[in-house]
CSV table of C-alpha atoms in Angstrom, one decimal:
chain,number,residue,atom,x,y,z
A,1,MET,CA,121.8,127.9,96.5
A,2,LYS,CA,122.8,129.5,99.9
A,3,VAL,CA,120.9,132.6,99.1
A,4,LEU,CA,117.8,130.6,98.1
A,5,ILE,CA,118.0,128.5,101.3
A,6,SER,CA,118.5,131.6,103.4
A,7,LEU,CA,115.4,133.2,101.8
A,8,SER,CA,113.3,130.0,102.2
A,9,ASN,CA,114.3,129.7,105.9
A,10,LYS,CA,113.5,133.3,106.6
A,11,LEU,CA,110.1,133.0,105.0
A,12,MET,CA,109.2,129.9,106.9
A,13,GLN,CA,110.4,131.3,110.2
A,14,LYS,CA,108.4,134.4,109.7
A,15,TYR,CA,105.1,133.1,108.2
A,16,LEU,CA,104.7,129.4,109.0
A,17,PRO,CA,102.5,129.0,112.1
A,18,ASP,CA,102.7,126.3,114.7
A,19,PRO,CA,101.4,123.0,113.3
A,20,PHE,CA,98.3,123.2,115.5
A,21,LEU,CA,97.5,126.7,114.1
A,22,PHE,CA,98.3,125.4,110.7
A,23,VAL,CA,95.6,122.7,110.9
A,24,ILE,CA,93.1,125.2,112.4
A,25,ILE,CA,93.7,127.5,109.4
A,26,LEU,CA,93.4,124.6,107.0
A,27,THR,CA,90.1,123.6,108.6
A,28,PHE,CA,88.5,127.0,108.0
A,29,PHE,CA,90.0,127.2,104.5
A,30,VAL,CA,88.7,123.8,103.5
A,31,GLY,CA,85.3,124.6,105.0
A,32,GLY,CA,85.1,127.8,103.0
A,33,LEU,CA,86.2,126.1,99.9
A,34,SER,CA,83.6,123.4,100.2
A,35,LEU,CA,80.9,126.1,100.5
A,36,VAL,CA,82.1,127.7,97.3
A,37,LEU,CA,82.8,124.7,95.1
A,38,THR,CA,80.2,122.2,96.3
A,39,ASP,CA,76.5,122.5,97.2
A,40,SER,CA,77.1,121.9,100.9
A,41,THR,CA,75.5,124.2,103.4
A,42,PRO,CA,77.3,125.7,106.4
A,43,VAL,CA,75.4,123.3,108.7
A,44,GLN,CA,76.4,120.3,106.6
A,45,VAL,CA,80.1,121.3,106.5
A,46,VAL,CA,80.1,121.5,110.3
A,47,GLU,CA,78.4,118.1,110.5
A,48,TYR,CA,81.0,116.6,108.1
A,49,TRP,CA,83.8,118.1,110.2
A,50,GLY,CA,82.4,116.8,113.5
A,51,GLY,CA,81.4,113.5,112.1
A,52,GLY,CA,84.9,112.8,110.8
A,53,PHE,CA,86.7,114.2,113.9
A,54,TRP,CA,87.4,110.9,115.5
A,55,GLY,CA,88.0,108.9,112.3
A,56,LEU,CA,91.7,108.6,112.8
A,57,LEU,CA,91.8,107.4,116.5
A,58,ALA,CA,93.3,104.0,115.7
A,59,PHE,CA,95.8,105.6,113.4
A,60,SER,CA,96.7,108.3,115.9
A,61,MET,CA,97.4,105.7,118.5
A,62,GLN,CA,99.7,103.9,116.0
A,63,MET,CA,101.6,107.1,115.4
A,64,VAL,CA,102.0,107.7,119.1
A,65,LEU,CA,103.4,104.3,119.5
A,66,VAL,CA,105.8,104.8,116.6
A,67,LEU,CA,107.2,107.8,118.4
A,68,VAL,CA,107.2,106.3,121.9
A,69,THR,CA,108.5,102.9,121.0
A,70,GLY,CA,111.1,104.4,118.7
A,71,HIS,CA,112.3,106.7,121.5
A,72,VAL,CA,112.4,103.9,124.0
A,73,LEU,CA,114.4,101.6,121.7
A,74,ALA,CA,116.9,104.4,120.9
A,75,SER,CA,117.5,105.2,124.6
A,76,SER,CA,118.4,101.6,125.4
A,77,PRO,CA,122.2,101.0,125.9
A,78,PHE,CA,122.5,98.5,123.0
A,79,PHE,CA,120.8,100.8,120.5
A,80,LYS,CA,122.6,103.9,121.7
A,81,LYS,CA,125.9,102.1,121.1
A,82,ALA,CA,124.8,100.9,117.7
A,83,LEU,CA,123.6,104.3,116.5
A,84,GLY,CA,126.6,105.9,118.0
A,85,SER,CA,129.0,103.6,116.2
A,86,LEU,CA,127.3,104.4,112.9
A,87,ALA,CA,127.3,108.1,113.7
A,88,SER,CA,131.1,107.9,114.1
A,89,ILE,CA,131.6,107.2,110.4
A,90,PRO,CA,131.2,110.7,109.0
A,91,LYS,CA,134.1,113.1,109.8
A,92,SER,CA,132.5,116.4,108.5
A,93,PRO,CA,129.1,118.1,108.4
A,94,GLY,CA,128.7,117.3,104.7
A,95,GLN,CA,129.4,113.6,105.2
A,96,ALA,CA,126.9,113.6,108.1
A,97,ILE,CA,124.2,115.2,105.9
A,98,VAL,CA,124.8,112.7,103.0
A,99,LEU,CA,124.8,109.7,105.4
A,100,VAL,CA,121.6,110.6,107.2
A,101,SER,CA,119.9,111.2,103.9
A,102,ILE,CA,120.9,107.7,102.6
A,103,ILE,CA,119.9,105.9,105.8
A,104,SER,CA,116.5,107.7,105.8
A,105,LEU,CA,115.8,106.9,102.1
A,106,ILE,CA,116.7,103.2,102.7
A,107,ALA,CA,114.6,102.9,105.9
A,108,SER,CA,111.6,104.8,104.3
A,109,TRP,CA,111.7,102.6,101.2
A,110,ILE,CA,111.6,99.5,103.4
A,111,ASN,CA,108.8,100.8,105.7
A,112,TRP,CA,107.5,104.3,106.1
A,113,GLY,CA,107.0,104.1,109.9
A,114,PHE,CA,110.5,102.7,110.4
A,115,GLY,CA,111.9,105.5,108.2
A,116,LEU,CA,110.2,108.3,110.1
A,117,VAL,CA,111.7,107.2,113.4
A,118,ILE,CA,115.1,105.8,112.4
A,119,GLY,CA,116.0,108.9,110.4
A,120,ALA,CA,115.3,111.3,113.2
A,121,LEU,CA,117.0,109.2,115.8
A,122,PHE,CA,120.1,108.7,113.7
A,123,ALA,CA,120.2,112.5,113.1
A,124,LYS,CA,120.3,113.1,116.8
A,125,GLU,CA,123.2,110.8,117.2
A,126,LEU,CA,125.1,112.5,114.4
A,127,ALA,CA,124.5,115.9,116.1
A,128,LYS,CA,126.3,114.5,119.2
A,129,LYS,CA,129.3,113.2,117.2
A,130,VAL,CA,129.9,115.7,114.3
A,131,ASP,CA,131.2,119.2,114.9
A,132,GLY,CA,129.7,122.1,113.1
A,133,VAL,CA,126.7,120.4,111.5
A,134,ASP,CA,123.5,122.4,111.1
A,135,TYR,CA,120.9,120.7,113.3
A,136,ARG,CA,117.9,121.9,111.4
A,137,LEU,CA,119.3,120.6,108.1
A,138,LEU,CA,120.3,117.4,109.7
A,139,ILE,CA,116.7,116.7,110.8
A,140,ALA,CA,115.3,118.0,107.5
A,141,SER,CA,117.6,115.6,105.7
A,142,ALA,CA,116.4,112.8,107.8
A,143,TYR,CA,112.8,113.7,107.0
A,144,SER,CA,113.5,114.1,103.3
A,145,GLY,CA,113.8,110.4,102.8
A,146,PHE,CA,110.1,110.1,103.6
A,147,VAL,CA,109.3,111.4,100.1
A,148,ILE,CA,110.1,107.9,98.8
A,149,TRP,CA,107.9,105.8,101.0
A,150,HIS,CA,104.9,105.3,98.6
A,151,GLY,CA,107.2,104.0,95.9
A,152,GLY,CA,108.6,101.5,98.4
A,153,LEU,CA,107.8,98.2,100.0
A,154,SER,CA,105.1,99.6,102.4
A,155,GLY,CA,103.3,101.7,99.8
A,156,SER,CA,99.6,101.4,100.8
A,157,VAL,CA,98.1,102.1,97.3
A,158,PRO,CA,100.2,99.5,95.3
A,159,LEU,CA,99.8,96.9,98.1
A,160,THR,CA,96.1,97.6,98.3
A,161,ILE,CA,95.5,97.0,94.6
A,162,ALA,CA,97.6,93.9,94.7
A,163,THR,CA,95.3,92.4,97.4
A,164,PRO,CA,92.3,90.3,96.3
A,165,GLY,CA,89.0,91.9,97.3
A,166,HIS,CA,90.1,95.5,97.3
A,167,PHE,CA,87.3,98.1,96.7
A,168,SER,CA,88.3,99.0,93.1
A,169,GLU,CA,88.9,95.4,91.9
A,170,ASP,CA,85.9,95.6,89.6
A,171,ILE,CA,87.6,98.5,87.7
A,172,ILE,CA,91.3,97.8,87.9
A,173,GLY,CA,91.5,94.1,88.8
A,174,ILE,CA,94.3,92.6,90.8
A,175,VAL,CA,97.5,94.5,90.0
A,176,PRO,CA,100.8,92.7,90.8
A,177,THR,CA,103.6,94.8,92.2
A,178,SER,CA,105.6,94.1,89.1
A,179,GLU,CA,103.4,96.7,87.4
A,180,THR,CA,103.6,99.2,90.2
A,181,LEU,CA,106.5,99.1,92.7
A,182,PHE,CA,108.8,97.2,90.4
A,183,SER,CA,107.8,98.8,87.2
A,184,THR,CA,110.4,100.6,85.1
A,185,TYR,CA,109.1,104.1,85.7
A,186,ASN,CA,108.8,103.6,89.5
A,187,LEU,CA,112.3,102.2,89.8
A,188,VAL,CA,113.7,105.1,87.7
A,189,ILE,CA,112.0,107.6,90.0
A,190,VAL,CA,113.2,105.8,93.1
A,191,ALA,CA,116.8,105.6,91.7
A,192,ALA,CA,116.8,109.3,90.7
A,193,LEU,CA,115.7,110.3,94.2
A,194,PHE,CA,118.3,108.1,95.8
A,195,VAL,CA,121.0,109.9,93.8
A,196,VAL,CA,119.6,113.5,93.9
A,197,MET,CA,118.3,113.8,97.5
A,198,PRO,CA,121.6,113.3,99.4
A,199,ILE,CA,123.4,115.7,96.9
A,200,LEU,CA,120.6,118.3,97.3
A,201,ASN,CA,120.7,118.1,101.1
A,202,ARG,CA,124.5,118.5,101.0
A,203,LEU,CA,124.2,121.6,98.7
A,204,MET,CA,121.7,123.1,101.1
A,205,MET,CA,124.3,123.4,103.9
A,206,PRO,CA,124.2,127.0,105.1
A,207,SER,CA,127.3,129.2,105.5
A,208,LYS,CA,129.2,129.0,108.8
A,209,ASP,CA,127.7,132.3,110.1
A,210,GLN,CA,124.2,131.0,109.5
A,211,THR,CA,124.8,127.4,110.7
A,212,VAL,CA,122.6,126.5,113.8
A,213,VAL,CA,124.5,124.0,116.0
A,214,VAL,CA,122.6,122.3,118.8
A,215,ASP,CA,123.8,122.4,122.3
A,216,ARG,CA,124.9,118.7,122.8
A,217,SER,CA,124.2,118.9,126.6
A,218,LEU,CA,120.5,119.4,125.8
A,219,LEU,CA,120.5,116.2,123.7
A,220,GLU,CA,122.2,114.2,126.4
A,221,GLU,CA,119.8,115.7,129.0
A,222,ALA,CA,116.8,114.8,126.9
A,223,ASP,CA,118.0,111.2,126.5
A,224,SER,CA,119.0,110.6,130.1
A,225,LEU,CA,117.0,108.4,132.4
A,226,GLN,CA,116.8,109.5,136.1
A,227,ALA,CA,117.0,106.0,137.7
A,228,ALA,CA,117.2,106.0,141.5
A,229,ALA,CA,119.5,103.3,142.7
A,230,VAL,CA,118.1,100.8,145.2
A,231,GLU,CA,120.2,98.5,147.3
A,232,ARG,CA,119.4,94.9,146.8
A,233,SER,CA,119.0,94.3,150.5
A,234,GLU,CA,116.4,97.0,150.7
A,235,MET,CA,114.3,95.8,147.9
A,236,THR,CA,110.7,94.7,148.5
A,237,PRO,CA,109.2,91.8,146.5
A,238,ALA,CA,107.6,94.4,144.2
A,239,ASP,CA,111.0,96.2,143.8
A,240,ARG,CA,112.6,92.9,142.8
A,241,LEU,CA,109.9,92.3,140.1
A,242,GLU,CA,110.4,95.8,138.8
A,243,ASN,CA,114.1,95.3,138.6
A,244,SER,CA,114.0,91.7,137.3
A,245,ARG,CA,116.2,91.0,134.3
A,246,VAL,CA,114.6,87.6,133.9
A,247,LEU,CA,111.1,89.1,133.6
A,248,ALA,CA,112.2,91.6,131.0
A,249,LEU,CA,114.1,88.8,129.1
A,250,VAL,CA,111.1,86.4,129.0
A,251,THR,CA,108.7,89.2,128.0
A,252,GLY,CA,111.0,90.4,125.2
A,253,LEU,CA,111.6,87.0,123.8
A,254,LEU,CA,107.9,86.2,123.9
A,255,GLY,CA,107.3,89.2,121.5
A,256,LEU,CA,110.2,88.1,119.2
A,257,PHE,CA,108.9,84.5,119.1
A,258,PHE,CA,105.5,85.9,117.9
A,259,LEU,CA,107.3,87.9,115.2
A,260,ALA,CA,109.2,84.8,114.0
A,261,PHE,CA,105.9,82.9,113.7
A,262,TYR,CA,104.3,85.9,111.9
A,263,VAL,CA,107.2,86.0,109.3
A,264,MET,CA,107.0,82.3,108.7
A,265,LYS,CA,103.3,82.5,108.1
A,266,ASN,CA,103.0,85.8,106.2
A,267,GLY,CA,106.5,86.5,104.8
A,268,LEU,CA,108.0,90.0,105.1
A,269,LYS,CA,104.7,91.8,105.0
A,270,ILE,CA,105.7,94.6,107.3
A,271,ASN,CA,103.0,97.0,108.4
A,272,LEU,CA,102.8,99.7,111.1
A,273,ASP,CA,101.5,97.4,113.7
A,274,ILE,CA,104.4,95.0,113.2
A,275,VAL,CA,107.0,97.8,113.3
A,276,ASN,CA,105.5,99.0,116.6
A,277,PHE,CA,105.4,95.4,118.0
A,278,LEU,CA,109.1,95.0,117.1
A,279,PHE,CA,110.1,98.3,118.6
A,280,LEU,CA,108.1,97.6,121.8
A,281,PHE,CA,109.5,94.2,122.6
A,282,LEU,CA,113.1,95.1,121.6
A,283,GLY,CA,112.8,98.0,123.9
A,284,ILE,CA,111.7,95.8,126.8
A,285,LEU,CA,114.6,93.4,126.0
A,286,PHE,CA,117.3,96.0,125.5
A,287,HIS,CA,116.5,98.0,128.6
A,288,GLY,CA,117.0,95.0,130.8
A,289,THR,CA,114.4,95.5,133.5
A,290,PRO,CA,110.7,96.6,133.6
A,291,LYS,CA,111.6,99.6,135.7
A,292,ARG,CA,114.2,101.0,133.2
A,293,PHE,CA,111.8,100.3,130.3
A,294,LEU,CA,108.9,102.3,132.0
A,295,GLU,CA,111.3,105.2,132.8
A,296,ALA,CA,112.2,105.3,129.1
A,297,VAL,CA,108.5,105.3,128.2
A,298,GLY,CA,107.9,108.2,130.6
A,299,ASN,CA,110.6,110.2,128.9
A,300,ALA,CA,109.3,109.4,125.4
A,301,VAL,CA,105.6,110.2,126.0
A,302,LYS,CA,106.5,113.8,126.6
A,303,GLY,CA,107.0,114.4,122.9
A,304,ALA,CA,103.7,112.9,121.7
A,305,SER,CA,101.4,115.8,122.6
A,306,GLY,CA,101.4,117.2,119.1
A,307,ILE,CA,100.2,113.9,117.6
A,308,ILE,CA,97.5,113.4,120.2
A,309,ILE,CA,95.9,116.8,119.8
A,310,GLN,CA,96.4,117.5,116.1
A,311,PHE,CA,95.4,114.3,114.4
A,312,PRO,CA,91.7,114.5,115.2
A,313,PHE,CA,91.6,117.9,113.5
A,314,TYR,CA,93.1,116.3,110.4
A,315,ALA,CA,90.4,113.6,110.6
A,316,GLY,CA,87.8,116.4,110.7
A,317,LEU,CA,89.5,117.8,107.5
A,318,MET,CA,89.1,114.5,105.8
A,319,GLY,CA,85.5,114.4,106.8
A,320,ILE,CA,84.8,117.7,105.0
A,321,MET,CA,86.9,116.7,102.0
A,322,VAL,CA,85.2,113.3,101.5
A,323,SER,CA,81.6,114.0,102.6
A,324,SER,CA,81.2,117.3,100.8
A,325,GLY,CA,82.7,116.0,97.6
A,326,LEU,CA,85.4,118.6,97.5
A,327,ALA,CA,88.1,116.0,96.9
A,328,ASN,CA,86.3,114.8,93.8
A,329,VAL,CA,85.9,118.4,92.6
A,330,LEU,CA,89.6,119.1,92.9
A,331,SER,CA,90.5,115.8,91.2
A,332,GLU,CA,88.1,116.3,88.3
A,333,ALA,CA,89.5,119.8,87.7
A,334,PHE,CA,92.9,118.4,87.0
A,335,VAL,CA,91.5,115.5,84.9
A,336,SER,CA,89.6,118.0,82.8
A,337,ILE,CA,92.7,119.8,81.5
A,338,SER,CA,94.8,116.7,80.9
A,339,THR,CA,95.8,114.9,77.7
A,340,GLU,CA,97.0,111.4,77.2
A,341,LYS,CA,100.6,112.6,77.5
A,342,THR,CA,100.1,114.7,80.6
A,343,PHE,CA,97.4,112.7,82.4
A,344,HIS,CA,99.6,110.8,84.9
A,345,MET,CA,101.7,113.9,85.7
A,346,LEU,CA,98.5,115.9,86.4
A,347,VAL,CA,97.1,113.1,88.5
A,348,PHE,CA,100.3,113.2,90.5
A,349,TRP,CA,99.9,117.0,91.0
A,350,SER,CA,96.2,116.7,92.0
A,351,ALA,CA,97.1,114.0,94.5
A,352,GLY,CA,99.7,116.3,96.0
A,353,LEU,CA,97.1,119.0,96.4
A,354,VAL,CA,94.5,116.6,98.0
A,355,ASN,CA,97.2,115.3,100.3
A,356,PHE,CA,97.3,118.6,102.2
A,357,PHE,CA,93.7,117.9,103.4
A,358,VAL,CA,93.6,114.1,103.4
A,359,PRO,CA,97.0,113.1,104.8
A,360,SER,CA,96.4,109.4,104.7
A,361,GLY,CA,97.6,107.2,101.8
A,362,GLY,CA,94.8,104.7,102.1
A,363,GLY,CA,92.2,107.3,102.8
A,364,GLN,CA,93.3,109.4,99.8
A,365,TRP,CA,93.2,106.5,97.4
A,366,ALA,CA,89.6,105.7,98.6
A,367,VAL,CA,88.7,109.3,97.8
A,368,GLN,CA,90.5,109.7,94.4
A,369,ALA,CA,90.3,106.2,93.0
A,370,PRO,CA,86.8,106.3,91.5
A,371,VAL,CA,87.5,109.6,89.7
A,372,MET,CA,91.0,108.8,88.5
A,373,LEU,CA,90.4,105.2,87.4
A,374,GLU,CA,87.3,106.1,85.5
A,375,ALA,CA,89.2,108.9,83.7
A,376,ALA,CA,92.1,106.6,83.0
A,377,GLN,CA,89.7,104.0,81.6
A,378,ASN,CA,88.0,106.6,79.3
A,379,MET,CA,91.3,108.0,78.1
A,380,GLY,CA,92.8,104.5,77.5
A,381,VAL,CA,95.9,105.0,79.6
A,382,SER,CA,97.5,102.7,82.2
A,383,MET,CA,95.3,102.4,85.3
A,384,SER,CA,98.2,100.8,87.4
A,385,LYS,CA,100.3,103.9,86.5
A,386,THR,CA,97.4,106.1,87.5
A,387,ALA,CA,97.3,104.4,90.9
A,388,MET,CA,101.1,105.0,91.4
A,389,ALA,CA,100.6,108.7,90.3
A,390,VAL,CA,98.2,109.1,93.2
A,391,ALA,CA,100.6,107.2,95.5
A,392,TRP,CA,103.5,109.5,94.6
A,393,GLY,CA,101.4,112.6,95.0
A,394,ASP,CA,100.4,111.5,98.4
A,395,ALA,CA,104.0,111.1,99.4
A,396,TRP,CA,105.3,114.2,97.7
A,397,THR,CA,103.6,117.1,99.6
A,398,ASN,CA,104.3,115.4,102.9
A,399,MET,CA,107.6,117.4,102.6
A,400,ILE,CA,105.7,120.6,103.7
A,401,GLN,CA,102.8,119.0,105.5
A,402,PRO,CA,103.4,119.2,109.3
A,403,PHE,CA,101.1,116.3,109.9
A,404,TRP,CA,103.8,113.7,109.0
A,405,ALA,CA,106.7,115.7,110.4
A,406,LEU,CA,105.4,115.7,113.9
A,407,PRO,CA,107.1,112.4,115.0
A,408,ALA,CA,110.5,113.5,113.7
A,409,LEU,CA,110.1,117.0,115.2
A,410,ALA,CA,109.1,115.5,118.6
A,411,ILE,CA,112.2,113.3,118.5
A,412,ALA,CA,114.4,116.2,117.5
A,413,GLY,CA,112.9,118.8,119.8
A,414,LEU,CA,112.4,121.3,117.0
A,415,LYS,CA,109.4,123.2,115.5
A,416,ALA,CA,108.1,122.8,112.0
A,417,LYS,CA,109.3,126.2,110.9
A,418,ASP,CA,112.9,125.2,111.8
A,419,ILE,CA,113.1,122.6,109.0
A,420,MET,CA,110.4,123.7,106.5
A,421,GLY,CA,112.7,126.1,104.7
A,422,PHE,CA,114.9,123.2,103.7
A,423,CYS,CA,111.8,121.0,103.1
A,424,LEU,CA,110.4,123.5,100.6
A,425,ILE,CA,113.4,123.1,98.4
A,426,THR,CA,113.1,119.3,98.7
A,427,LEU,CA,109.5,119.6,97.7
A,428,LEU,CA,110.3,121.6,94.5
A,429,VAL,CA,113.2,119.3,93.4
A,430,SER,CA,111.6,116.0,94.2
A,431,GLY,CA,108.4,117.2,92.5
A,432,ALA,CA,110.3,118.0,89.3
A,433,ILE,CA,111.9,114.6,89.3
A,434,ILE,CA,108.7,112.7,89.9
A,435,SER,CA,106.8,114.8,87.3
A,436,LEU,CA,109.5,114.1,84.7
A,437,GLY,CA,109.3,110.4,85.5
A,438,PHE,CA,105.6,110.3,84.8
A,439,PHE,CA,105.8,112.5,81.7
A,440,PHE,CA,108.6,110.6,79.9
A,441,PHE,CA,107.9,106.9,81.0
């Protein structure tokens, strides 16, 4: 295993480009593929790309807020103490790797946005507490839990088809979560990943001479807030407002009251907006004053540049894939070679491929649903299971898709190639587990 990990890390360090260059290369690759496999002209491909370029603006802002509000919350005295206490539990590098893997899996199963942030933040705290732990593997382990999200409570595909009025209702009907999220095959896959992933991450620990340990002073420096002390007697009325604990308390409680009303009315329907809302107002409350909160925001925003500049390019990729019909061509190619026994496994693989170019669960389902559901109907196989095969494929290849790793990398202060060697092994093992789940159940 150590030889395999060493080789994987060397390959990624040498050949994996920066995530921005990665999406540029993907853009030209998908553009060329659409010219070869569809009847699109070069001019049309450029139009599809430019027309879709701003299609993820709202989602991009949501992801920026996931990163910023998560950072802000983690830098508050209360949250630092809580994470620090939890990080004091493991006494060895192996225990730290296993614990961060479990925490990430649980958080991602509950809500994908929550899992992305909490895993990386907890990994940073562990790096400050545990001696000799490989920082790259620690962050990769935190990110590995994200593979489970689409089989969990915030899975966009199963929640979509369980909602009256969804776009494929005339084909598949309203599908309760008892047939998707809480079906036997899905629970078996989830349980298997919960057991295997922490063990796998522990086995990937490099030898001592290849272990990369982070300089803890850099972590402390990154988290520190440079707050200038102001004497109470010298404060202007504006200074008093900026340093008002009462104002922060009232504002924070206002947000929490809204969340209480939301839960009473809607139940525990947690989406990305609710996660951001919770993080934002807890951040205001826990930092104690508006000034400290804004200083924390200023610190956190520095890590959001990758999301801001790269997500529009992925939206352009989606524009080409959808408008040219390339996504349908790729999906139909997998369907054409499937049998009743292999159908769902091949749907899973096809969704994993499409996910490289359409990195959005809801967006990918909109693209693949017409092809996959019609094929499932003609073949006489379970359409609800087909939907979950697409869902799991969407989650699976996120392990080597820099798009989703950006928030975790920004929190950790690492580059994609630092963790992708480990993530490649995660991709192979998790893919085998999920494939077997769809083949045998």
